[in-house]
């Protein structure tokens, strides 16, 4: 993670709420017990880009492919960071800042829950619909969001092309705000801050694309999904996943029980396999396959007719 990674905070600048400050003691179950004298350190935001730190932020110094975020902890401290979250490898470098340093074995694994708590559990205030799959995520997300907006709801859209809100005022008027997306699914601190901003601006339902990278890297950690949808699985991102089996397992993570309802397209082998793993999921097909909600896929075998 570089100090100016634009994926760490939503755009445009300023679209990140300063939450009511928690303390390190309030986050101890996620970050470990703070050292003596550090329990009352106030945390009012979270980021993993040092160049975007605001006063009171917890700076997440994560290991990266080319460098470690702890290298930029001093820059984060100069910008007003209140504490640092890192792994054992980054501990000694982060200590130079003089800030409280929280150390966990896998910071990414807890970062979503931390951001969710700091920003007031925004996905509990919203109906969040996640859509994953190789092809069709963007189109499906736009169609679903447009339908919800047509029904008079305040909506949010988070995806590959853009992030946008259609907030609803008390008089029924709608305001559309949009800006280009940095990546399909934002990093966890950015995502929870964005959801909090949406929840505070007249949005009730958010439709978001959920990439396989996001699932593996914990970007949607802490998000409560009301519903999840699967489109299909093709040959893509194998440079990251290695093979199709790993890619499938990454997509299937959205259907590990974190979503209230699940809907699976069963027009390819991966969809039928996923539906078989999730017998309570609804199914949909454009090829005339059996569908319903809930149903078991594949159906139980039919007994062979007896000879007369």
PDB file of C-alpha atoms in Angstrom:
ATOM      1  CA  UNK A   1       0.000   0.000   0.000  1.00  0.00           C
ATOM      2  CA  UNK A   2       1.471   3.327  -1.034  1.00  0.00           C
ATOM      3  CA  UNK A   3       0.963   6.545   0.916  1.00  0.00           C
ATOM      4  CA  UNK A   4      -1.260   8.022  -1.778  1.00  0.00           C
ATOM      5  CA  UNK A   5      -3.342   4.994  -2.733  1.00  0.00           C
ATOM      6  CA  UNK A   6      -6.624   6.544  -3.821  1.00  0.00           C
ATOM      7  CA  UNK A   7      -8.494   3.376  -2.916  1.00  0.00           C
ATOM      8  CA  UNK A   8      -8.199   4.117   0.766  1.00  0.00           C
ATOM      9  CA  UNK A   9     -10.756   6.912   0.949  1.00  0.00           C
ATOM     10  CA  UNK A  10     -13.917   7.621  -0.994  1.00  0.00           C
ATOM     11  CA  UNK A  11     -13.980  10.391  -3.558  1.00  0.00           C
ATOM     12  CA  UNK A  12     -14.482  13.315  -3.790  1.00  0.00           C
ATOM     13  CA  UNK A  13     -12.328  14.630  -0.938  1.00  0.00           C
ATOM     14  CA  UNK A  14     -14.430  15.447   2.073  1.00  0.00           C
ATOM     15  CA  UNK A  15     -16.814  12.547   1.480  1.00  0.00           C
ATOM     16  CA  UNK A  16     -15.649  10.834   4.663  1.00  0.00           C
ATOM     17  CA  UNK A  17     -17.492  11.528   7.893  1.00  0.00           C
ATOM     18  CA  UNK A  18     -15.650  12.088  11.113  1.00  0.00           C
ATOM     19  CA  UNK A  19     -17.357   9.622  13.417  1.00  0.00           C
ATOM     20  CA  UNK A  20     -18.120  10.124  17.068  1.00  0.00           C
ATOM     21  CA  UNK A  21     -14.799   9.235  18.598  1.00  0.00           C
ATOM     22  CA  UNK A  22     -14.310   5.810  20.126  1.00  0.00           C
ATOM     23  CA  UNK A  23     -11.283   4.917  22.198  1.00  0.00           C
ATOM     24  CA  UNK A  24      -8.725   2.172  21.792  1.00  0.00           C
ATOM     25  CA  UNK A  25     -10.397   0.532  24.781  1.00  0.00           C
ATOM     26  CA  UNK A  26     -13.646   0.394  22.757  1.00  0.00           C
ATOM     27  CA  UNK A  27     -11.765  -1.537  20.057  1.00  0.00           C
ATOM     28  CA  UNK A  28      -9.791  -3.818  22.370  1.00  0.00           C
ATOM     29  CA  UNK A  29     -11.686  -6.965  21.377  1.00  0.00           C
ATOM     30  CA  UNK A  30     -10.526  -6.401  17.788  1.00  0.00           C
ATOM     31  CA  UNK A  31      -7.110  -4.793  18.272  1.00  0.00           C
ATOM     32  CA  UNK A  32      -5.949  -6.171  21.594  1.00  0.00           C
ATOM     33  CA  UNK A  33      -5.781  -4.488  24.986  1.00  0.00           C
ATOM     34  CA  UNK A  34      -4.081  -1.070  24.751  1.00  0.00           C
ATOM     35  CA  UNK A  35      -0.955  -0.377  26.749  1.00  0.00           C
ATOM     36  CA  UNK A  36      -1.170   1.507  30.030  1.00  0.00           C
ATOM     37  CA  UNK A  37      -2.068   5.128  29.392  1.00  0.00           C
ATOM     38  CA  UNK A  38      -3.287   4.493  25.843  1.00  0.00           C
ATOM     39  CA  UNK A  39      -6.796   3.174  26.519  1.00  0.00           C
ATOM     40  CA  UNK A  40      -8.400   6.619  26.237  1.00  0.00           C
ATOM     41  CA  UNK A  41      -6.782   7.456  22.882  1.00  0.00           C
ATOM     42  CA  UNK A  42      -9.658   8.722  20.730  1.00  0.00           C
ATOM     43  CA  UNK A  43     -10.222   7.301  17.242  1.00  0.00           C
ATOM     44  CA  UNK A  44     -12.567   9.166  14.900  1.00  0.00           C
ATOM     45  CA  UNK A  45     -11.651   7.721  11.492  1.00  0.00           C
ATOM     46  CA  UNK A  46      -9.755   4.948   9.738  1.00  0.00           C
ATOM     47  CA  UNK A  47      -7.531   4.976   6.663  1.00  0.00           C
ATOM     48  CA  UNK A  48      -4.755   2.926   5.106  1.00  0.00           C
ATOM     49  CA  UNK A  49      -3.232   5.799   3.081  1.00  0.00           C
ATOM     50  CA  UNK A  50      -0.886   8.001   5.068  1.00  0.00           C
ATOM     51  CA  UNK A  51      -1.365  10.948   2.697  1.00  0.00           C
ATOM     52  CA  UNK A  52      -5.095  10.972   3.477  1.00  0.00           C
ATOM     53  CA  UNK A  53      -4.852  10.817   7.262  1.00  0.00           C
ATOM     54  CA  UNK A  54      -7.001  13.229   9.231  1.00  0.00           C
ATOM     55  CA  UNK A  55      -6.611  14.194  12.846  1.00  0.00           C
ATOM     56  CA  UNK A  56      -7.850  11.368  15.046  1.00  0.00           C
ATOM     57  CA  UNK A  57      -7.466   8.612  12.457  1.00  0.00           C
ATOM     58  CA  UNK A  58      -6.309   5.088  13.062  1.00  0.00           C
ATOM     59  CA  UNK A  59      -3.678   4.528  10.381  1.00  0.00           C
ATOM     60  CA  UNK A  60      -3.631   0.946   9.128  1.00  0.00           C
ATOM     61  CA  UNK A  61      -0.057   0.142   8.112  1.00  0.00           C
ATOM     62  CA  UNK A  62      -0.464  -3.017   6.080  1.00  0.00           C
ATOM     63  CA  UNK A  63       2.085  -5.242   4.347  1.00  0.00           C
ATOM     64  CA  UNK A  64       2.014  -4.790   0.580  1.00  0.00           C
ATOM     65  CA  UNK A  65       3.431  -6.462  -2.488  1.00  0.00           C
ATOM     66  CA  UNK A  66       6.255  -3.915  -2.843  1.00  0.00           C
ATOM     67  CA  UNK A  67       6.546  -2.179   0.517  1.00  0.00           C
ATOM     68  CA  UNK A  68       5.118  -2.118   4.016  1.00  0.00           C
ATOM     69  CA  UNK A  69       2.724   0.592   5.129  1.00  0.00           C
ATOM     70  CA  UNK A  70       4.687   1.015   8.350  1.00  0.00           C
ATOM     71  CA  UNK A  71       7.289   2.907   6.288  1.00  0.00           C
ATOM     72  CA  UNK A  72       4.778   5.755   6.068  1.00  0.00           C
ATOM     73  CA  UNK A  73       3.689   5.748   9.705  1.00  0.00           C
ATOM     74  CA  UNK A  74       5.750   8.849  10.481  1.00  0.00           C
ATOM     75  CA  UNK A  75       4.004  10.724   7.675  1.00  0.00           C
ATOM     76  CA  UNK A  76       0.654   9.578   9.085  1.00  0.00           C
ATOM     77  CA  UNK A  77       1.671  10.795  12.533  1.00  0.00           C
ATOM     78  CA  UNK A  78       2.657  14.182  11.149  1.00  0.00           C
ATOM     79  CA  UNK A  79      -0.802  14.495   9.610  1.00  0.00           C
ATOM     80  CA  UNK A  80      -2.547  13.816  12.895  1.00  0.00           C
ATOM     81  CA  UNK A  81      -2.958  10.063  13.174  1.00  0.00           C
ATOM     82  CA  UNK A  82      -3.923   9.027  16.694  1.00  0.00           C
ATOM     83  CA  UNK A  83      -2.698   5.418  16.532  1.00  0.00           C
ATOM     84  CA  UNK A  84      -1.280   2.807  14.183  1.00  0.00           C
ATOM     85  CA  UNK A  85      -2.591  -0.666  13.366  1.00  0.00           C
ATOM     86  CA  UNK A  86      -0.012  -3.036  11.915  1.00  0.00           C
ATOM     87  CA  UNK A  87       1.318  -6.603  11.933  1.00  0.00           C
ATOM     88  CA  UNK A  88       4.367  -7.934  13.819  1.00  0.00           C
ATOM     89  CA  UNK A  89       6.631  -7.113  10.861  1.00  0.00           C
ATOM     90  CA  UNK A  90       5.683  -3.431  11.007  1.00  0.00           C
ATOM     91  CA  UNK A  91       5.850  -3.049  14.778  1.00  0.00           C
ATOM     92  CA  UNK A  92       9.361  -1.680  15.241  1.00  0.00           C
ATOM     93  CA  UNK A  93       9.047   0.781  12.354  1.00  0.00           C
ATOM     94  CA  UNK A  94       5.681   2.032  13.606  1.00  0.00           C
ATOM     95  CA  UNK A  95       6.976   2.491  17.151  1.00  0.00           C
ATOM     96  CA  UNK A  96       9.283   5.264  15.979  1.00  0.00           C
ATOM     97  CA  UNK A  97       6.220   7.521  15.659  1.00  0.00           C
ATOM     98  CA  UNK A  98       5.616   7.500  19.408  1.00  0.00           C
ATOM     99  CA  UNK A  99       1.931   6.757  18.731  1.00  0.00           C
ATOM    100  CA  UNK A 100       0.054   3.862  20.293  1.00  0.00           C
ATOM    101  CA  UNK A 101       0.657   0.825  18.068  1.00  0.00           C
ATOM    102  CA  UNK A 102      -1.886  -1.995  17.858  1.00  0.00           C
ATOM    103  CA  UNK A 103      -0.466  -5.258  16.539  1.00  0.00           C
ATOM    104  CA  UNK A 104      -2.485  -8.172  15.150  1.00  0.00           C
ATOM    105  CA  UNK A 105      -1.263 -11.063  13.029  1.00  0.00           C
ATOM    106  CA  UNK A 106      -3.533 -10.179  10.088  1.00  0.00           C
ATOM    107  CA  UNK A 107      -4.628  -6.522  10.154  1.00  0.00           C
ATOM    108  CA  UNK A 108      -6.745  -6.938   7.011  1.00  0.00           C
ATOM    109  CA  UNK A 109      -8.821  -9.586   8.746  1.00  0.00           C
ATOM    110  CA  UNK A 110     -10.014  -7.100  11.389  1.00  0.00           C
ATOM    111  CA  UNK A 111      -9.894  -3.828   9.456  1.00  0.00           C
ATOM    112  CA  UNK A 112     -13.457  -4.069   8.157  1.00  0.00           C
ATOM    113  CA  UNK A 113     -14.910  -4.703  11.609  1.00  0.00           C
ATOM    114  CA  UNK A 114     -12.831  -1.849  13.022  1.00  0.00           C
ATOM    115  CA  UNK A 115     -14.016   0.597  10.341  1.00  0.00           C
ATOM    116  CA  UNK A 116     -17.598  -0.604  10.735  1.00  0.00           C
ATOM    117  CA  UNK A 117     -17.507   0.141  14.454  1.00  0.00           C
ATOM    118  CA  UNK A 118     -15.749   3.502  14.103  1.00  0.00           C
ATOM    119  CA  UNK A 119     -18.272   4.698  11.509  1.00  0.00           C
ATOM    120  CA  UNK A 120     -21.301   3.580  13.470  1.00  0.00           C
ATOM    121  CA  UNK A 121     -22.184   0.256  11.777  1.00  0.00           C
ATOM    122  CA  UNK A 122     -23.625   1.936   8.653  1.00  0.00           C
ATOM    123  CA  UNK A 123     -24.586  -1.278   6.869  1.00  0.00           C
ATOM    124  CA  UNK A 124     -27.039  -1.941   9.711  1.00  0.00           C
ATOM    125  CA  UNK A 125     -28.762   1.320   8.807  1.00  0.00           C
ATOM    126  CA  UNK A 126     -29.015   0.430   5.111  1.00  0.00           C
ATOM    127  CA  UNK A 127     -30.280  -2.372   2.920  1.00  0.00           C
ATOM    128  CA  UNK A 128     -27.077  -3.490   1.182  1.00  0.00           C
ATOM    129  CA  UNK A 129     -27.279  -5.728  -1.886  1.00  0.00           C
ATOM    130  CA  UNK A 130     -24.037  -7.331  -3.101  1.00  0.00           C
ATOM    131  CA  UNK A 131     -23.537  -8.714  -6.602  1.00  0.00           C
ATOM    132  CA  UNK A 132     -20.615 -10.903  -7.620  1.00  0.00           C
ATOM    133  CA  UNK A 133     -19.619 -12.935 -10.685  1.00  0.00           C
ATOM    134  CA  UNK A 134     -17.239 -12.606 -13.611  1.00  0.00           C
ATOM    135  CA  UNK A 135     -19.562 -10.964 -16.133  1.00  0.00           C
ATOM    136  CA  UNK A 136     -22.690  -8.919 -15.646  1.00  0.00           C
ATOM    137  CA  UNK A 137     -21.977  -7.404 -12.247  1.00  0.00           C
ATOM    138  CA  UNK A 138     -22.029  -3.835 -13.480  1.00  0.00           C
ATOM    139  CA  UNK A 139     -25.094  -4.232 -15.694  1.00  0.00           C
ATOM    140  CA  UNK A 140     -27.011  -6.055 -12.972  1.00  0.00           C
ATOM    141  CA  UNK A 141     -26.071  -3.475 -10.355  1.00  0.00           C
ATOM    142  CA  UNK A 142     -27.262  -0.613 -12.557  1.00  0.00           C
ATOM    143  CA  UNK A 143     -30.553  -2.378 -13.335  1.00  0.00           C
ATOM    144  CA  UNK A 144     -31.266  -3.176  -9.707  1.00  0.00           C
ATOM    145  CA  UNK A 145     -30.359   0.318  -8.531  1.00  0.00           C
ATOM    146  CA  UNK A 146     -32.496   1.909 -11.262  1.00  0.00           C
ATOM    147  CA  UNK A 147     -35.468  -0.235 -10.280  1.00  0.00           C
ATOM    148  CA  UNK A 148     -35.141   0.687  -6.623  1.00  0.00           C
ATOM    149  CA  UNK A 149     -34.839   4.378  -7.505  1.00  0.00           C
ATOM    150  CA  UNK A 150     -37.934   4.114  -9.721  1.00  0.00           C
ATOM    151  CA  UNK A 151     -39.772   2.699  -6.709  1.00  0.00           C
ATOM    152  CA  UNK A 152     -39.025   5.929  -4.872  1.00  0.00           C
ATOM    153  CA  UNK A 153     -36.162   4.790  -2.660  1.00  0.00           C
ATOM    154  CA  UNK A 154     -33.020   6.743  -1.940  1.00  0.00           C
ATOM    155  CA  UNK A 155     -30.302   4.601  -3.481  1.00  0.00           C
ATOM    156  CA  UNK A 156     -26.547   4.206  -3.609  1.00  0.00           C
ATOM    157  CA  UNK A 157     -24.447   2.456  -6.241  1.00  0.00           C
ATOM    158  CA  UNK A 158     -20.858   1.273  -5.733  1.00  0.00           C
ATOM    159  CA  UNK A 159     -19.111  -0.380  -8.650  1.00  0.00           C
ATOM    160  CA  UNK A 160     -16.571  -0.509 -11.429  1.00  0.00           C
ATOM    161  CA  UNK A 161     -17.707   2.520 -13.407  1.00  0.00           C
ATOM    162  CA  UNK A 162     -18.801   4.967 -10.736  1.00  0.00           C
ATOM    163  CA  UNK A 163     -20.055   5.510  -7.235  1.00  0.00           C
ATOM    164  CA  UNK A 164     -23.253   7.493  -6.955  1.00  0.00           C
ATOM    165  CA  UNK A 165     -26.134   8.362  -4.645  1.00  0.00           C
ATOM    166  CA  UNK A 166     -29.738   9.305  -5.330  1.00  0.00           C
ATOM    167  CA  UNK A 167     -30.675  10.807  -2.000  1.00  0.00           C
ATOM    168  CA  UNK A 168     -34.329  11.487  -1.183  1.00  0.00           C
ATOM    169  CA  UNK A 169     -35.491  14.569   0.693  1.00  0.00           C
ATOM    170  CA  UNK A 170     -38.567  14.724   2.893  1.00  0.00           C
ATOM    171  CA  UNK A 171     -40.514  16.392   0.072  1.00  0.00           C
ATOM    172  CA  UNK A 172     -39.743  13.474  -2.257  1.00  0.00           C
ATOM    173  CA  UNK A 173     -37.188  15.313  -4.374  1.00  0.00           C
ATOM    174  CA  UNK A 174     -34.052  13.437  -5.450  1.00  0.00           C
ATOM    175  CA  UNK A 175     -30.445  14.604  -5.724  1.00  0.00           C
ATOM    176  CA  UNK A 176     -27.954  12.635  -7.827  1.00  0.00           C
ATOM    177  CA  UNK A 177     -24.264  12.774  -6.895  1.00  0.00           C
ATOM    178  CA  UNK A 178     -21.700  10.702  -8.821  1.00  0.00           C
ATOM    179  CA  UNK A 179     -17.930  10.359  -9.091  1.00  0.00           C
ATOM    180  CA  UNK A 180     -15.610   7.844 -10.800  1.00  0.00           C
ATOM    181  CA  UNK A 181     -14.709   4.708  -8.888  1.00  0.00           C
ATOM    182  CA  UNK A 182     -11.088   3.908  -8.083  1.00  0.00           C
ATOM    183  CA  UNK A 183     -11.728   0.161  -8.019  1.00  0.00           C
ATOM    184  CA  UNK A 184     -14.746  -2.133  -8.200  1.00  0.00           C
ATOM    185  CA  UNK A 185     -14.992  -2.532  -4.433  1.00  0.00           C
ATOM    186  CA  UNK A 186     -13.294   0.082  -2.202  1.00  0.00           C
ATOM    187  CA  UNK A 187     -10.927  -0.831   0.594  1.00  0.00           C
ATOM    188  CA  UNK A 188     -12.700  -1.524   3.886  1.00  0.00           C
ATOM    189  CA  UNK A 189     -12.139   1.876   5.570  1.00  0.00           C
ATOM    190  CA  UNK A 190     -13.316   3.682   2.453  1.00  0.00           C
ATOM    191  CA  UNK A 191     -16.313   1.417   2.047  1.00  0.00           C
ATOM    192  CA  UNK A 192     -17.637   1.842   5.580  1.00  0.00           C
ATOM    193  CA  UNK A 193     -17.045   5.593   5.469  1.00  0.00           C
ATOM    194  CA  UNK A 194     -18.910   5.733   2.170  1.00  0.00           C
ATOM    195  CA  UNK A 195     -21.815   3.710   3.548  1.00  0.00           C
ATOM    196  CA  UNK A 196     -21.951   6.027   6.560  1.00  0.00           C
ATOM    197  CA  UNK A 197     -22.051   9.045   4.254  1.00  0.00           C
ATOM    198  CA  UNK A 198     -24.859   7.466   2.235  1.00  0.00           C
ATOM    199  CA  UNK A 199     -26.838   6.561   5.364  1.00  0.00           C
ATOM    200  CA  UNK A 200     -26.633  10.178   6.476  1.00  0.00           C
ATOM    201  CA  UNK A 201     -27.731  11.645   3.156  1.00  0.00           C
ATOM    202  CA  UNK A 202     -31.152  10.141   2.503  1.00  0.00           C
ATOM    203  CA  UNK A 203     -30.074   6.774   1.081  1.00  0.00           C
ATOM    204  CA  UNK A 204     -31.875   3.651   2.268  1.00  0.00           C
ATOM    205  CA  UNK A 205     -30.662   0.955  -0.149  1.00  0.00           C
ATOM    206  CA  UNK A 206     -27.193   0.398  -1.630  1.00  0.00           C
ATOM    207  CA  UNK A 207     -26.332  -1.872  -4.556  1.00  0.00           C
ATOM    208  CA  UNK A 208     -22.659  -2.768  -4.814  1.00  0.00           C
ATOM    209  CA  UNK A 209     -20.436  -4.908  -6.968  1.00  0.00           C
ATOM    210  CA  UNK A 210     -18.329  -7.278  -4.880  1.00  0.00           C
ATOM    211  CA  UNK A 211     -15.135  -8.422  -6.578  1.00  0.00           C
ATOM    212  CA  UNK A 212     -13.276 -11.629  -5.810  1.00  0.00           C
ATOM    213  CA  UNK A 213     -10.269  -9.523  -4.766  1.00  0.00           C
ATOM    214  CA  UNK A 214     -12.486  -7.686  -2.285  1.00  0.00           C
ATOM    215  CA  UNK A 215     -13.688 -10.921  -0.739  1.00  0.00           C
ATOM    216  CA  UNK A 216     -10.213 -12.420  -0.390  1.00  0.00           C
ATOM    217  CA  UNK A 217      -8.618  -9.192   0.867  1.00  0.00           C
ATOM    218  CA  UNK A 218     -11.333  -8.447   3.415  1.00  0.00           C
ATOM    219  CA  UNK A 219     -12.589  -5.265   1.782  1.00  0.00           C
ATOM    220  CA  UNK A 220     -16.198  -6.156   2.630  1.00  0.00           C
ATOM    221  CA  UNK A 221     -15.363  -7.303   6.154  1.00  0.00           C
ATOM    222  CA  UNK A 222     -17.961  -6.043   8.616  1.00  0.00           C
ATOM    223  CA  UNK A 223     -20.598  -5.338   5.941  1.00  0.00           C
ATOM    224  CA  UNK A 224     -24.068  -6.751   6.636  1.00  0.00           C
ATOM    225  CA  UNK A 225     -25.589  -7.767   3.314  1.00  0.00           C
ATOM    226  CA  UNK A 226     -29.357  -7.973   3.091  1.00  0.00           C
ATOM    227  CA  UNK A 227     -29.045  -9.911  -0.157  1.00  0.00           C
ATOM    228  CA  UNK A 228     -26.364 -11.327  -2.448  1.00  0.00           C
ATOM    229  CA  UNK A 229     -26.497 -12.293  -6.118  1.00  0.00           C
ATOM    230  CA  UNK A 230     -24.244 -14.448  -8.312  1.00  0.00           C
ATOM    231  CA  UNK A 231     -24.134 -13.992 -12.096  1.00  0.00           C
ATOM    232  CA  UNK A 232     -21.603 -16.494 -13.506  1.00  0.00           C
ATOM    233  CA  UNK A 233     -17.964 -17.576 -13.425  1.00  0.00           C
ATOM    234  CA  UNK A 234     -15.496 -17.243 -16.312  1.00  0.00           C
ATOM    235  CA  UNK A 235     -11.742 -17.382 -16.740  1.00  0.00           C
ATOM    236  CA  UNK A 236     -10.522 -14.127 -15.232  1.00  0.00           C
ATOM    237  CA  UNK A 237      -8.106 -12.843 -12.569  1.00  0.00           C
ATOM    238  CA  UNK A 238      -6.163 -16.111 -12.596  1.00  0.00           C
ATOM    239  CA  UNK A 239      -2.973 -14.093 -12.090  1.00  0.00           C
ATOM    240  CA  UNK A 240      -4.333 -13.372  -8.614  1.00  0.00           C
ATOM    241  CA  UNK A 241      -6.262 -16.548  -7.848  1.00  0.00           C
ATOM    242  CA  UNK A 242      -4.027 -19.107  -9.520  1.00  0.00           C
ATOM    243  CA  UNK A 243      -6.746 -21.398 -10.854  1.00  0.00           C
ATOM    244  CA  UNK A 244     -10.494 -21.575 -11.402  1.00  0.00           C
ATOM    245  CA  UNK A 245     -11.089 -23.529  -8.198  1.00  0.00           C
ATOM    246  CA  UNK A 246      -9.533 -20.781  -6.098  1.00  0.00           C
ATOM    247  CA  UNK A 247     -11.472 -18.173  -8.095  1.00  0.00           C
ATOM    248  CA  UNK A 248     -14.746 -20.020  -7.463  1.00  0.00           C
ATOM    249  CA  UNK A 249     -14.033 -20.299  -3.752  1.00  0.00           C
ATOM    250  CA  UNK A 250     -13.346 -16.569  -3.615  1.00  0.00           C
ATOM    251  CA  UNK A 251     -16.692 -15.731  -5.222  1.00  0.00           C
ATOM    252  CA  UNK A 252     -18.477 -18.226  -2.985  1.00  0.00           C
ATOM    253  CA  UNK A 253     -17.301 -16.309   0.092  1.00  0.00           C
ATOM    254  CA  UNK A 254     -20.192 -13.876  -0.425  1.00  0.00           C
ATOM    255  CA  UNK A 255     -22.480 -16.867   0.190  1.00  0.00           C
ATOM    256  CA  UNK A 256     -20.936 -18.029   3.459  1.00  0.00           C
ATOM    257  CA  UNK A 257     -23.875 -16.887   5.557  1.00  0.00           C
ATOM    258  CA  UNK A 258     -23.050 -13.178   5.666  1.00  0.00           C
ATOM    259  CA  UNK A 259     -26.041 -12.320   3.423  1.00  0.00           C
ATOM    260  CA  UNK A 260     -29.645 -12.438   4.547  1.00  0.00           C
ATOM    261  CA  UNK A 261     -30.936 -13.743   1.207  1.00  0.00           C
ATOM    262  CA  UNK A 262     -29.059 -15.324  -1.690  1.00  0.00           C
ATOM    263  CA  UNK A 263     -29.893 -15.522  -5.392  1.00  0.00           C
ATOM    264  CA  UNK A 264     -27.829 -17.615  -7.811  1.00  0.00           C
ATOM    265  CA  UNK A 265     -27.917 -17.764 -11.604  1.00  0.00           C
ATOM    266  CA  UNK A 266     -27.789 -21.456 -12.541  1.00  0.00           C
ATOM    267  CA  UNK A 267     -26.932 -21.173 -16.239  1.00  0.00           C
ATOM    268  CA  UNK A 268     -23.314 -22.330 -15.823  1.00  0.00           C
ATOM    269  CA  UNK A 269     -21.608 -25.091 -13.910  1.00  0.00           C
ATOM    270  CA  UNK A 270     -20.312 -22.738 -11.230  1.00  0.00           C
ATOM    271  CA  UNK A 271     -23.778 -21.370 -10.529  1.00  0.00           C
ATOM    272  CA  UNK A 272     -25.268 -24.847 -10.273  1.00  0.00           C
ATOM    273  CA  UNK A 273     -22.449 -25.896  -7.966  1.00  0.00           C
ATOM    274  CA  UNK A 274     -22.944 -22.836  -5.768  1.00  0.00           C
ATOM    275  CA  UNK A 275     -26.693 -23.426  -5.607  1.00  0.00           C
ATOM    276  CA  UNK A 276     -25.998 -26.998  -4.560  1.00  0.00           C
ATOM    277  CA  UNK A 277     -23.841 -25.722  -1.719  1.00  0.00           C
ATOM    278  CA  UNK A 278     -26.521 -23.220  -0.659  1.00  0.00           C
ATOM    279  CA  UNK A 279     -29.846 -25.119  -0.802  1.00  0.00           C
ATOM    280  CA  UNK A 280     -31.788 -22.215   0.706  1.00  0.00           C
ATOM    281  CA  UNK A 281     -30.681 -19.840  -2.047  1.00  0.00           C
ATOM    282  CA  UNK A 282     -33.080 -18.699  -4.710  1.00  0.00           C
ATOM    283  CA  UNK A 283     -32.171 -19.532  -8.289  1.00  0.00           C
ATOM    284  CA  UNK A 284     -32.722 -17.737 -11.583  1.00  0.00           C
ATOM    285  CA  UNK A 285     -32.173 -18.758 -15.198  1.00  0.00           C
ATOM    286  CA  UNK A 286     -32.505 -17.238 -18.648  1.00  0.00           C
ATOM    287  CA  UNK A 287     -32.147 -20.682 -20.221  1.00  0.00           C
ATOM    288  CA  UNK A 288     -35.314 -22.198 -18.785  1.00  0.00           C
ATOM    289  CA  UNK A 289     -33.697 -24.200 -15.999  1.00  0.00           C
ATOM    290  CA  UNK A 290     -35.756 -24.988 -12.889  1.00  0.00           C
ATOM    291  CA  UNK A 291     -35.759 -22.034 -10.531  1.00  0.00           C
ATOM    292  CA  UNK A 292     -37.378 -20.945  -7.334  1.00  0.00           C
ATOM    293  CA  UNK A 293     -36.835 -19.693  -3.811  1.00  0.00           C
ATOM    294  CA  UNK A 294     -35.866 -21.717  -1.934  1.00  0.00           C
ATOM    295  CA  UNK A 295     -35.039 -24.895  -3.813  1.00  0.00           C
ATOM    296  CA  UNK A 296     -32.377 -27.558  -3.785  1.00  0.00           C
ATOM    297  CA  UNK A 297     -30.041 -27.823  -6.754  1.00  0.00           C
ATOM    298  CA  UNK A 298     -29.495 -30.328  -8.206  1.00  0.00           C
ATOM    299  CA  UNK A 299     -32.889 -31.940  -7.619  1.00  0.00           C
ATOM    300  CA  UNK A 300     -32.931 -35.385  -5.986  1.00  0.00           C
ATOM    301  CA  UNK A 301     -32.725 -38.294  -8.431  1.00  0.00           C
ATOM    302  CA  UNK A 302     -35.986 -39.773  -9.634  1.00  0.00           C
ATOM    303  CA  UNK A 303     -36.517 -43.407  -8.725  1.00  0.00           C
ATOM    304  CA  UNK A 304     -36.265 -45.755 -11.715  1.00  0.00           C
ATOM    305  CA  UNK A 305     -39.642 -47.209 -12.794  1.00  0.00           C
ATOM    306  CA  UNK A 306     -40.248 -50.768 -11.738  1.00  0.00           C
ATOM    307  CA  UNK A 307     -40.574 -53.475 -14.321  1.00  0.00           C
ATOM    308  CA  UNK A 308     -44.127 -54.654 -14.760  1.00  0.00           C
TER     309      UNK A 308
END
